[in-house]
Amino acid sequence: MLPFLSEILFVNPLVLSALVALPLLWLLLRITPPSPVTIDFPAARFLKDLIPEDVTPSKTPWWLLLLRLIIAALVIFALAQPIYNPSRSLSAQGSVRIVMDNSWASAQNWDIMTRAASDILAQATRENTQVTFLSTANAAGQQENAARIMSADEAQNALKTLTPRPWHNDYAALGQAIKDAPAPSGNLTTIFFSAGVAEAGLEDFLLTLRRAGPVQFYQMDAQRLPVALNIPEGFSLDLKAQVITPKNLPAGVPLTVQARTQDGRILGNTALQTNGNDLSYAASFDIPALLQNEISQYSIAGRSSAAATYLLDDRFRKRSVGIAATEENSDAAAALTEAATYLKNALEPYTMLSFGTIDDLLISDPSMIILPDIGAIPTTTLNALEKWISDGGLLLRFAGPNMTQSLNTPYLVPVPLRSSGRALDGALSWEKPLKIAPFESTSPFFGMAIPEDVTIKQQLLAEPTQDLKDKTWAALEDGTPLITADQKGDGLIVLVHTTASPEWSNLSLSGLYVQLLKRLVNLSGKSPSQIFAESSVLEPLYVLDGFGSLKAADSSIKPIMAKDLDTIKISAENPPGIYGRGGVQKVLNLGDEIKEITTVSTLPFSISPQNYEQDYELDMRPHLLFTALVLLLVDWLIMLILALGASRANFKMPGFMRALKTALALVLLSGLFSTQALAQDSFVNEPDLQYADDLYLAYIKSGDATIDQISQKGLEVLADVLTRRTSAEPAGVVGIEPDSETISFFPLIYWPISANAEQLSPEALNNIQYYLDHGGTIWFDTRDQNFTAGKLGGTPNAEALRRLVGNLNIPPLQAVPSDHVLTRSFYLLDSFPGRYSGGTLWVEGDSASGRDGVSSVLIGSHDWAGGWADAAGGSSRSGIYGSSREQEYGLRFGVNVMMYALTGNYKADQVHVPHILERLGQ
């Protein structure tokens, strides 16, 4: 108790002088009317020694006086405003300069930093200390507050409006602004709230601050240091991201990298754990090829920042490839000898294939066109193909009998060719089939393993020219070219000097064949040279804020020259985001600039280091007033008992006195322990156990009264339908907060999304994650029909959903399949309408098998609660809902979802199949 009292500071200590009046209050409470005059009356002798039925006390009991004195003392202490764990006094230090690091690195610990700064400013408010408030990641020329003195309240408002920026600090500009500003009068203490990253110019900036007075430097704990995300350098067709970590990040820190779609859905995640030695960690994703093109960004769960979000554009998506051949062949035996068959089997999992004539392919404008052994090409087609290559296309050609037997010199080839092929086996040949030589370091195929059993039996020879070696990407053991390439305009021509089928080699039967084609596909990509020729400027479309969320670009953001996209430095004028024009979109990522994260290891001499989360203050006034109110209610209860005629003798009974003293002691101890528990941030709200006794339908309050009213009404209608049609009989509908501990009592929670939804607190995130991990199901409804036409970042409600669940570990989702249990858990359904219909319903994929087939997350956009509320209408027919087929189906789907959450995959058992087929008429 004494250590606890030693850490209390009274803001208004003079109020404690009122404690001197407590003895006087004691005397006032004991005052009774004057004693009556005693007159001897002989007849009163008969009343002597009689015990009266009621005894009126002549004075207030001492324990009641003590209770009232305690109430008065608590009020006095509360008015004195005691502060638990106060920060060091600022009164003797003159004015204070607050420096907030609001660069990209601060976003991941922004709550910690602002809470520490707010405590300092609260103390400055109490001590009436003048404040200079600075931020480090300002736009160029916006350092006007370098010498502006403001009140602590003004600084608090500035802190509340300050947000992290998605770029680096500019310590040089801020330091120069401080030097140019008038020198402050008197002593100036600087308190620097750092994110823990040592960027260029930090040491000189700290020395500049030190010239005006002492400097306190708050540094981040090692396990909370920021991390960044980028794509590994070098060629890779796999889905990979790279996490960059600081050197002193300790071992055992968990990191989860997520692959997300444009509307915020998680397609895959990879869990990592630091080992304390490596500075980067590779995260790979196993996502079906059909879904890979939907990935729009990588992000690190729980580490929201512009550096922990990596946007993807067309460079990271599936390419479109056209093959100049017929896709189908009715003769299976003939198909085994056709080049198109081997090309299709090799490329189909990784690309979007199309087949047809060269003219047809040019109309579809793919990223790469493959010509398997095509000799002569019509002039008009040849000219169009040449123009397509010059504009940025990649033409891949394979040799074969048609090219060797053509009467005309082959055109659109990377190197001059000889008129006939070279046979390396056969009865008339002295040579044997050759193997492929290791790839040179200058080749795009460098590093690929070459199987020992791959041999080339025949090839198309190139004429020896001076630059032949420079154009050779692959060669045989004797040095003759196997793959050559040359640039034409903005495009590329690649020739494989053997066939795409096993006719001339067994290359097409090996895994190397697939790897070579995948590598060439990655090199392809139509370059929109015409668009850039007309306007070589990319306009800002969407940009990332400091927390890594996409928002519309404003007028302060400048366009980017297309040629400067890979070299431009991210700043306030060009933050990370999506830039484009004319249908072309390119991304600018902060993570590409971060090759390593250097932390603050040493500080200049005389800079005082401080740690976060060690001296947070707690205002004890509300807790003392609450305890006084409880005791006042106890006093009122006692007075009520006295007014009802309880005798003093009853109050003196040992059992009553013990019970009263025990109750009083419990009240006092509960008030004291709750105050200490709150001071230690360990106060826990007891859950409301009433929801554990029955089945309730629940929804998350959105903060919008209209939306919450619709959710309440819609779920009440659904509860009535469930009661009338099923064995489930909900006892009511409950609106809950995300951080409420009662969340665990509900098997299914409906969550309507509002565009203005606020970010979830850490407590709410932990609560929801625990709920999802332990059997609960949340039904997210964006209520917007998923109308995203023309919107790169999704609808406002979809963006709000993305912000809400961005830090949750949600398993990969899939569009609900036609045979999902949701379609037959109670009713047989083939659609899921609400107020809207036609959108996609997303459910958990394979991982739902560990939860009896129940998905932890349902995501849709049909406004189901609104549809249920509409189904009630204004009809007076009690219990009859739905004036249309759509509304009836919406109610039936609500029943299916509830039965699905309660019974799991019960209706997926094979025993139900005959009955279901009978109902379907099959």
Short mmCIF file of C-alpha atoms in Angstrom, two decimals, residues 222-622:
data_model
loop_
_atom_site.label_atom_id
_atom_site.label_comp_id
_atom_site.label_asym_id
_atom_site.label_seq_id
_atom_site.Cartn_x
_atom_site.Cartn_y
_atom_site.Cartn_z
CA ALA A 222 13.08 -4.09 -29.65
CA GLN A 223 10.09 -6.38 -30.22
CA ARG A 224 7.97 -3.43 -31.43
CA LEU A 225 10.43 -2.12 -34.01
CA PRO A 226 8.84 -1.53 -37.44
CA VAL A 227 9.18 -3.89 -40.39
CA ALA A 228 8.73 -3.41 -44.15
CA LEU A 229 7.60 -5.44 -47.13
CA ASN A 230 8.85 -5.70 -50.70
CA ILE A 231 9.38 -8.19 -53.51
CA PRO A 232 12.62 -10.25 -53.58
CA GLU A 233 15.15 -9.10 -56.13
CA GLY A 234 15.84 -11.24 -59.15
CA PHE A 235 13.55 -13.21 -61.36
CA SER A 236 10.75 -15.28 -59.88
CA LEU A 237 7.41 -16.48 -61.18
CA ASP A 238 6.37 -17.73 -57.75
CA LEU A 239 4.15 -15.70 -55.45
CA LYS A 240 6.69 -14.34 -53.00
CA ALA A 241 7.05 -11.38 -50.70
CA GLN A 242 10.02 -10.35 -48.59
CA VAL A 243 9.82 -9.03 -45.04
CA ILE A 244 12.60 -6.59 -44.11
CA THR A 245 13.35 -6.50 -40.38
CA PRO A 246 15.75 -4.41 -38.27
CA LYS A 247 18.95 -5.95 -37.02
CA ASN A 248 18.04 -5.99 -33.34
CA LEU A 249 14.54 -7.43 -33.70
CA PRO A 250 14.63 -10.32 -31.21
CA ALA A 251 13.92 -13.94 -32.03
CA GLY A 252 10.42 -15.32 -31.72
CA VAL A 253 8.48 -12.31 -33.04
CA PRO A 254 5.54 -13.63 -35.14
CA LEU A 255 4.84 -12.07 -38.54
CA THR A 256 1.94 -12.97 -40.83
CA VAL A 257 2.08 -11.92 -44.49
CA GLN A 258 -1.26 -11.84 -46.30
CA ALA A 259 -2.15 -11.82 -50.00
CA ARG A 260 -5.24 -9.69 -50.53
CA THR A 261 -7.62 -8.90 -53.35
CA GLN A 262 -8.79 -5.47 -54.44
CA ASP A 263 -11.85 -5.62 -52.17
CA GLY A 264 -9.83 -6.76 -49.13
CA ARG A 265 -10.41 -10.52 -49.24
CA ILE A 266 -7.53 -12.66 -48.00
CA LEU A 267 -6.53 -15.28 -50.55
CA GLY A 268 -3.58 -16.65 -48.61
CA ASN A 269 -1.32 -16.00 -45.66
CA THR A 270 2.10 -17.15 -44.54
CA ALA A 271 3.18 -17.20 -40.90
CA LEU A 272 6.81 -16.40 -40.13
CA GLN A 273 8.85 -16.14 -36.96
CA THR A 274 12.04 -14.15 -36.55
CA ASN A 275 15.21 -15.95 -35.52
CA GLY A 276 17.18 -12.92 -34.30
CA ASN A 277 19.85 -13.25 -37.02
CA ASP A 278 18.34 -12.77 -40.48
CA LEU A 279 17.41 -9.30 -41.75
CA SER A 280 14.89 -10.53 -44.32
CA TYR A 281 12.40 -13.38 -44.53
CA ALA A 282 10.78 -14.79 -47.67
CA ALA A 283 7.04 -15.46 -47.61
CA SER A 284 5.66 -17.68 -50.36
CA PHE A 285 1.99 -18.36 -51.09
CA ASP A 286 0.28 -21.48 -52.36
CA ILE A 287 -2.70 -19.97 -54.17
CA PRO A 288 -4.57 -21.62 -57.06
CA ALA A 289 -3.55 -20.29 -60.45
CA LEU A 290 -7.09 -19.18 -61.19
CA LEU A 291 -7.04 -16.82 -58.20
CA GLN A 292 -3.53 -15.44 -58.58
CA ASN A 293 -4.60 -12.65 -60.90
CA GLU A 294 -6.97 -11.34 -58.21
CA ILE A 295 -4.14 -10.50 -55.82
CA SER A 296 -3.74 -6.74 -55.60
CA GLN A 297 -1.45 -6.37 -52.59
CA TYR A 298 0.62 -8.04 -49.90
CA SER A 299 0.39 -6.83 -46.31
CA ILE A 300 1.66 -7.74 -42.85
CA ALA A 301 -1.13 -8.42 -40.36
CA GLY A 302 -0.99 -6.27 -37.25
CA ARG A 303 1.73 -4.02 -38.71
CA SER A 304 -0.36 -1.47 -40.60
CA SER A 305 1.83 1.01 -42.43
CA ALA A 306 2.65 2.18 -45.93
CA ALA A 307 5.87 0.14 -45.79
CA ALA A 308 4.04 -3.01 -44.66
CA THR A 309 1.66 -2.79 -47.66
CA TYR A 310 2.96 -3.71 -51.10
CA LEU A 311 0.70 -2.97 -54.07
CA LEU A 312 0.73 -5.09 -57.22
CA ASP A 313 -0.06 -4.09 -60.80
CA ASP A 314 -0.13 -5.88 -64.14
CA ARG A 315 3.55 -6.72 -63.86
CA PHE A 316 2.72 -9.23 -61.14
CA ARG A 317 -0.35 -10.81 -62.74
CA LYS A 318 -0.96 -13.54 -65.26
CA ARG A 319 0.02 -12.69 -68.82
CA SER A 320 -2.16 -13.34 -71.81
CA VAL A 321 -0.49 -15.63 -74.34
CA GLY A 322 -1.68 -16.35 -77.87
CA ILE A 323 -0.68 -19.50 -79.77
CA ALA A 324 -0.99 -19.47 -83.55
CA ALA A 325 -2.67 -22.87 -83.80
CA THR A 326 -5.98 -24.66 -83.32
CA GLU A 327 -6.84 -25.40 -79.70
CA GLU A 328 -8.66 -28.69 -80.26
CA ASN A 329 -7.80 -31.72 -82.32
CA SER A 330 -10.31 -34.55 -82.62
CA ASP A 331 -7.58 -37.06 -83.36
CA ALA A 332 -5.91 -37.89 -80.01
CA ALA A 333 -2.94 -39.55 -81.67
CA ALA A 334 -2.34 -36.55 -83.92
CA ALA A 335 -2.58 -34.20 -80.94
CA LEU A 336 0.42 -35.88 -79.35
CA THR A 337 2.61 -34.78 -82.23
CA GLU A 338 1.38 -31.20 -82.49
CA ALA A 339 3.37 -28.40 -80.91
CA ALA A 340 0.23 -26.64 -79.67
CA THR A 341 -0.53 -29.59 -77.38
CA TYR A 342 2.80 -29.30 -75.55
CA LEU A 343 2.62 -25.52 -75.37
CA LYS A 344 -0.89 -25.67 -73.96
CA ASN A 345 0.00 -28.23 -71.29
CA ALA A 346 3.07 -26.25 -70.25
CA LEU A 347 1.46 -22.78 -70.12
CA GLU A 348 -2.18 -23.33 -69.21
CA PRO A 349 -1.70 -23.31 -65.40
CA TYR A 350 0.25 -20.05 -65.45
CA THR A 351 -1.24 -17.93 -68.25
CA MET A 352 -4.44 -16.99 -69.99
CA LEU A 353 -4.20 -18.85 -73.30
CA SER A 354 -5.92 -18.12 -76.57
CA PHE A 355 -5.67 -19.93 -79.92
CA GLY A 356 -6.28 -18.78 -83.46
CA THR A 357 -4.71 -17.24 -86.52
CA ILE A 358 -2.08 -14.54 -86.22
CA ASP A 359 -4.62 -11.92 -87.29
CA ASP A 360 -7.07 -13.07 -84.63
CA LEU A 361 -4.38 -12.99 -81.97
CA LEU A 362 -3.32 -9.48 -82.93
CA ILE A 363 -6.89 -8.29 -82.42
CA SER A 364 -6.94 -9.70 -78.84
CA ASP A 365 -3.54 -8.03 -78.21
CA PRO A 366 -1.90 -10.59 -75.85
CA SER A 367 1.35 -10.07 -73.99
CA MET A 368 3.11 -12.80 -75.96
CA ILE A 369 2.45 -14.55 -79.28
CA ILE A 370 3.92 -17.99 -79.99
CA LEU A 371 4.49 -19.18 -83.55
CA PRO A 372 5.27 -22.94 -83.51
CA ASP A 373 7.13 -23.71 -86.76
CA ILE A 374 5.46 -21.21 -89.07
CA GLY A 375 7.45 -20.49 -92.22
CA ALA A 376 5.78 -18.07 -94.64
CA ILE A 377 3.51 -15.27 -93.33
CA PRO A 378 1.33 -13.06 -95.58
CA THR A 379 2.71 -9.56 -96.10
CA THR A 380 -0.19 -7.71 -94.46
CA THR A 381 -0.10 -10.04 -91.47
CA LEU A 382 3.66 -9.73 -91.28
CA ASN A 383 3.48 -5.92 -91.22
CA ALA A 384 0.83 -5.96 -88.50
CA LEU A 385 2.88 -8.45 -86.47
CA GLU A 386 5.99 -6.33 -86.85
CA LYS A 387 4.16 -3.25 -85.60
CA TRP A 388 2.79 -5.21 -82.64
CA ILE A 389 6.32 -6.25 -81.68
CA SER A 390 7.67 -2.72 -82.04
CA ASP A 391 4.95 -1.47 -79.70
CA GLY A 392 6.14 -3.79 -76.94
CA GLY A 393 4.98 -7.33 -77.70
CA LEU A 394 7.07 -10.48 -77.28
CA LEU A 395 7.16 -12.90 -80.22
CA LEU A 396 8.34 -16.45 -79.45
CA ARG A 397 9.11 -18.65 -82.45
CA PHE A 398 10.01 -22.33 -82.64
CA ALA A 399 11.94 -23.92 -85.50
CA GLY A 400 10.74 -26.90 -87.45
CA PRO A 401 10.42 -28.44 -90.91
CA ASN A 402 8.27 -25.58 -92.22
CA MET A 403 10.98 -23.02 -91.48
CA THR A 404 13.77 -25.12 -93.00
CA GLN A 405 11.79 -25.92 -96.14
CA SER A 406 10.49 -22.41 -96.77
CA LEU A 407 11.53 -20.92 -100.12
CA ASN A 408 11.69 -17.44 -98.62
CA THR A 409 14.21 -16.18 -96.10
CA PRO A 410 12.58 -16.27 -92.67
CA TYR A 411 11.52 -12.81 -91.50
CA LEU A 412 11.07 -11.54 -87.95
CA VAL A 413 13.85 -13.67 -86.51
CA PRO A 414 16.52 -12.46 -84.05
CA VAL A 415 19.53 -13.67 -86.08
CA PRO A 416 20.18 -14.61 -89.73
CA LEU A 417 19.48 -18.31 -90.35
CA ARG A 418 20.87 -20.93 -92.65
CA SER A 419 18.52 -22.42 -95.19
CA SER A 420 18.62 -25.97 -93.89
CA GLY A 421 18.56 -27.66 -90.52
CA ARG A 422 21.25 -29.65 -88.77
CA ALA A 423 20.61 -33.31 -87.98
CA LEU A 424 22.53 -34.71 -85.03
CA ASP A 425 21.39 -38.31 -85.30
CA GLY A 426 20.31 -40.77 -87.96
CA ALA A 427 21.90 -43.28 -90.31
CA LEU A 428 23.62 -40.64 -92.43
CA SER A 429 24.94 -38.53 -89.56
CA TRP A 430 28.28 -38.98 -87.76
CA GLU A 431 27.20 -36.72 -84.91
CA LYS A 432 25.33 -37.66 -81.78
CA PRO A 433 22.55 -35.69 -80.04
CA LEU A 434 23.97 -32.87 -77.95
CA LYS A 435 23.11 -31.68 -74.47
CA ILE A 436 22.41 -28.11 -73.45
CA ALA A 437 25.33 -26.12 -72.10
CA PRO A 438 24.98 -24.28 -68.74
CA PHE A 439 23.31 -20.90 -69.10
CA GLU A 440 25.58 -17.86 -69.09
CA SER A 441 25.21 -15.24 -66.35
CA THR A 442 23.97 -12.75 -68.96
CA SER A 443 21.11 -15.05 -69.95
CA PRO A 444 17.60 -14.62 -68.47
CA PHE A 445 17.71 -18.39 -67.89
CA PHE A 446 20.80 -18.20 -65.68
CA GLY A 447 20.53 -20.41 -62.62
CA MET A 448 18.15 -22.99 -64.07
CA ALA A 449 19.12 -26.61 -63.59
CA ILE A 450 19.50 -28.52 -66.86
CA PRO A 451 18.43 -32.19 -66.74
CA GLU A 452 21.08 -34.62 -67.89
CA ASP A 453 18.69 -36.54 -70.13
CA VAL A 454 17.62 -33.55 -72.28
CA THR A 455 19.19 -33.87 -75.75
CA ILE A 456 18.78 -32.06 -79.05
CA LYS A 457 18.57 -34.26 -82.16
CA GLN A 458 18.05 -31.51 -84.73
CA GLN A 459 18.37 -27.73 -84.77
CA LEU A 460 18.11 -24.74 -87.07
CA LEU A 461 21.56 -23.19 -87.43
CA ALA A 462 22.29 -19.48 -87.27
CA GLU A 463 24.68 -17.69 -89.56
CA PRO A 464 27.89 -16.79 -87.70
CA THR A 465 27.81 -13.03 -87.16
CA GLN A 466 29.79 -10.67 -84.97
CA ASP A 467 26.99 -10.15 -82.45
CA LEU A 468 25.70 -13.74 -82.42
CA LYS A 469 27.10 -14.44 -78.95
CA ASP A 470 25.44 -11.37 -77.49
CA LYS A 471 22.08 -12.52 -78.87
CA THR A 472 22.46 -16.12 -77.66
CA TRP A 473 20.49 -16.96 -74.49
CA ALA A 474 21.09 -20.72 -74.60
CA ALA A 475 23.57 -22.90 -76.50
CA LEU A 476 24.45 -26.53 -77.01
CA GLU A 477 27.61 -28.19 -75.80
CA ASP A 478 29.40 -27.36 -79.07
CA GLY A 479 28.53 -23.65 -78.73
CA THR A 480 25.88 -23.50 -81.44
CA PRO A 481 22.84 -21.42 -80.44
CA LEU A 482 19.70 -23.08 -79.11
CA ILE A 483 17.79 -19.92 -78.08
CA THR A 484 18.50 -16.48 -79.55
CA ALA A 485 16.78 -13.15 -78.95
CA ASP A 486 16.88 -9.60 -80.22
CA GLN A 487 15.02 -6.40 -79.42
CA LYS A 488 12.85 -4.74 -82.04
CA GLY A 489 11.49 -1.36 -81.06
CA ASP A 490 9.96 -1.71 -77.61
CA GLY A 491 9.39 -5.43 -78.11
CA LEU A 492 11.38 -8.64 -78.22
CA ILE A 493 11.80 -11.52 -80.70
CA VAL A 494 12.91 -14.90 -79.30
CA LEU A 495 13.68 -17.97 -81.42
CA VAL A 496 14.08 -21.52 -80.12
CA HIS A 497 16.18 -23.35 -82.72
CA THR A 498 14.34 -26.63 -82.24
CA THR A 499 10.70 -27.71 -82.31
CA ALA A 500 8.06 -27.13 -79.63
CA SER A 501 7.18 -30.83 -79.90
CA PRO A 502 9.35 -33.96 -79.43
CA GLU A 503 10.01 -34.12 -83.19
CA TRP A 504 13.56 -32.71 -82.99
CA SER A 505 14.35 -33.08 -79.26
CA ASN A 506 12.99 -34.31 -75.97
CA LEU A 507 13.11 -30.79 -74.50
CA SER A 508 9.31 -30.52 -74.64
CA LEU A 509 9.04 -33.63 -72.46
CA SER A 510 11.14 -32.18 -69.62
CA GLY A 511 10.47 -29.80 -66.73
CA LEU A 512 13.04 -27.41 -68.22
CA TYR A 513 10.61 -26.76 -71.07
CA VAL A 514 8.00 -25.43 -68.64
CA GLN A 515 10.58 -23.33 -66.78
CA LEU A 516 11.86 -21.73 -70.00
CA LEU A 517 8.34 -20.82 -71.10
CA LYS A 518 7.44 -19.41 -67.68
CA ARG A 519 10.58 -17.29 -67.71
CA LEU A 520 9.72 -15.93 -71.16
CA VAL A 521 6.14 -15.21 -70.10
CA ASN A 522 7.41 -13.11 -67.23
CA LEU A 523 9.52 -11.09 -69.66
CA SER A 524 6.46 -10.31 -71.72
CA GLY A 525 3.97 -7.57 -71.14
CA LYS A 526 2.49 -5.17 -73.62
CA SER A 527 4.15 -1.78 -73.24
CA PRO A 528 1.56 0.95 -74.00
CA SER A 529 3.99 3.05 -76.01
CA GLN A 530 1.23 4.82 -77.91
CA ILE A 531 -0.37 6.07 -74.73
CA PHE A 532 2.97 7.18 -73.31
CA ALA A 533 3.86 8.86 -76.62
CA GLU A 534 0.68 10.96 -76.44
CA SER A 535 1.11 11.74 -72.76
CA SER A 536 4.12 10.47 -70.85
CA VAL A 537 2.58 11.49 -67.52
CA LEU A 538 0.97 9.13 -65.02
CA GLU A 539 -1.70 10.85 -62.95
CA PRO A 540 -2.17 9.89 -59.27
CA LEU A 541 -5.30 7.74 -58.89
CA TYR A 542 -5.10 6.29 -55.39
CA VAL A 543 -2.43 6.75 -52.73
CA LEU A 544 -1.56 4.98 -49.50
CA ASP A 545 -1.90 6.85 -46.22
CA GLY A 546 0.48 6.31 -43.34
CA PHE A 547 -1.43 3.25 -42.15
CA GLY A 548 -1.32 1.56 -45.57
CA SER A 549 -4.93 2.20 -46.64
CA LEU A 550 -5.79 3.29 -50.17
CA LYS A 551 -7.57 6.62 -50.54
CA ALA A 552 -8.34 8.93 -53.41
CA ALA A 553 -5.49 11.22 -54.42
CA ASP A 554 -5.95 14.93 -53.76
CA SER A 555 -4.73 17.95 -55.70
CA SER A 556 -1.47 18.27 -53.74
CA ILE A 557 -0.06 15.08 -55.27
CA LYS A 558 1.86 15.57 -58.49
CA PRO A 559 1.88 13.34 -61.57
CA ILE A 560 4.88 11.16 -62.39
CA MET A 561 6.75 10.92 -65.64
CA ALA A 562 6.49 7.36 -66.95
CA LYS A 563 10.23 7.11 -67.50
CA ASP A 564 10.90 8.16 -63.89
CA LEU A 565 8.61 5.62 -62.25
CA ASP A 566 11.43 3.27 -61.22
CA THR A 567 13.79 5.99 -59.99
CA ILE A 568 11.54 8.58 -58.34
CA LYS A 569 11.94 9.13 -54.59
CA ILE A 570 8.78 8.86 -52.53
CA SER A 571 7.80 12.13 -50.86
CA ALA A 572 4.77 14.22 -49.95
CA GLU A 573 4.43 15.23 -53.60
CA ASN A 574 4.64 11.61 -54.81
CA PRO A 575 3.49 9.23 -52.06
CA PRO A 576 3.18 5.48 -52.67
CA GLY A 577 0.06 4.44 -54.50
CA ILE A 578 -1.42 3.80 -57.93
CA TYR A 579 -0.65 6.10 -60.86
CA GLY A 580 -1.93 5.82 -64.41
CA ARG A 581 -3.81 7.17 -67.37
CA GLY A 582 -5.81 5.78 -70.26
CA GLY A 583 -6.45 2.41 -68.63
CA VAL A 584 -2.78 1.90 -67.73
CA GLN A 585 -2.01 1.63 -64.02
CA LYS A 586 1.39 1.42 -62.34
CA VAL A 587 2.19 1.17 -58.64
CA LEU A 588 4.74 3.04 -56.56
CA ASN A 589 5.73 1.20 -53.36
CA LEU A 590 7.59 2.50 -50.34
CA GLY A 591 9.00 -0.96 -49.67
CA ASP A 592 11.07 -0.80 -52.86
CA GLU A 593 13.10 2.05 -51.31
CA ILE A 594 13.77 0.17 -48.07
CA LYS A 595 16.64 -2.26 -48.51
CA GLU A 596 17.43 -2.37 -44.80
CA ILE A 597 16.07 -0.89 -41.58
CA THR A 598 18.68 0.79 -39.39
CA THR A 599 17.66 1.36 -35.78
CA VAL A 600 18.92 3.84 -33.22
CA SER A 601 21.77 2.04 -31.48
CA THR A 602 23.69 4.93 -29.90
CA LEU A 603 22.74 8.50 -29.05
CA PRO A 604 24.94 11.60 -29.05
CA PHE A 605 26.47 12.57 -25.75
CA SER A 606 24.08 14.20 -23.22
CA ILE A 607 20.93 12.92 -24.96
CA SER A 608 18.82 11.19 -22.31
CA PRO A 609 17.18 7.91 -23.46
CA GLN A 610 13.66 7.04 -22.31
CA ASN A 611 11.44 4.02 -22.86
CA TYR A 612 7.78 3.93 -23.82
CA GLU A 613 5.09 2.45 -21.57
CA GLN A 614 6.97 2.95 -18.32
CA ASP A 615 5.51 6.11 -16.83
CA TYR A 616 1.94 6.41 -18.06
CA GLU A 617 -0.23 8.47 -15.74
CA LEU A 618 -3.67 7.57 -14.38
CA ASP A 619 -6.20 10.14 -13.19
CA MET A 620 -7.74 8.61 -10.05
CA ARG A 621 -10.50 11.21 -9.69
CA PRO A 622 -13.29 9.27 -11.45
#
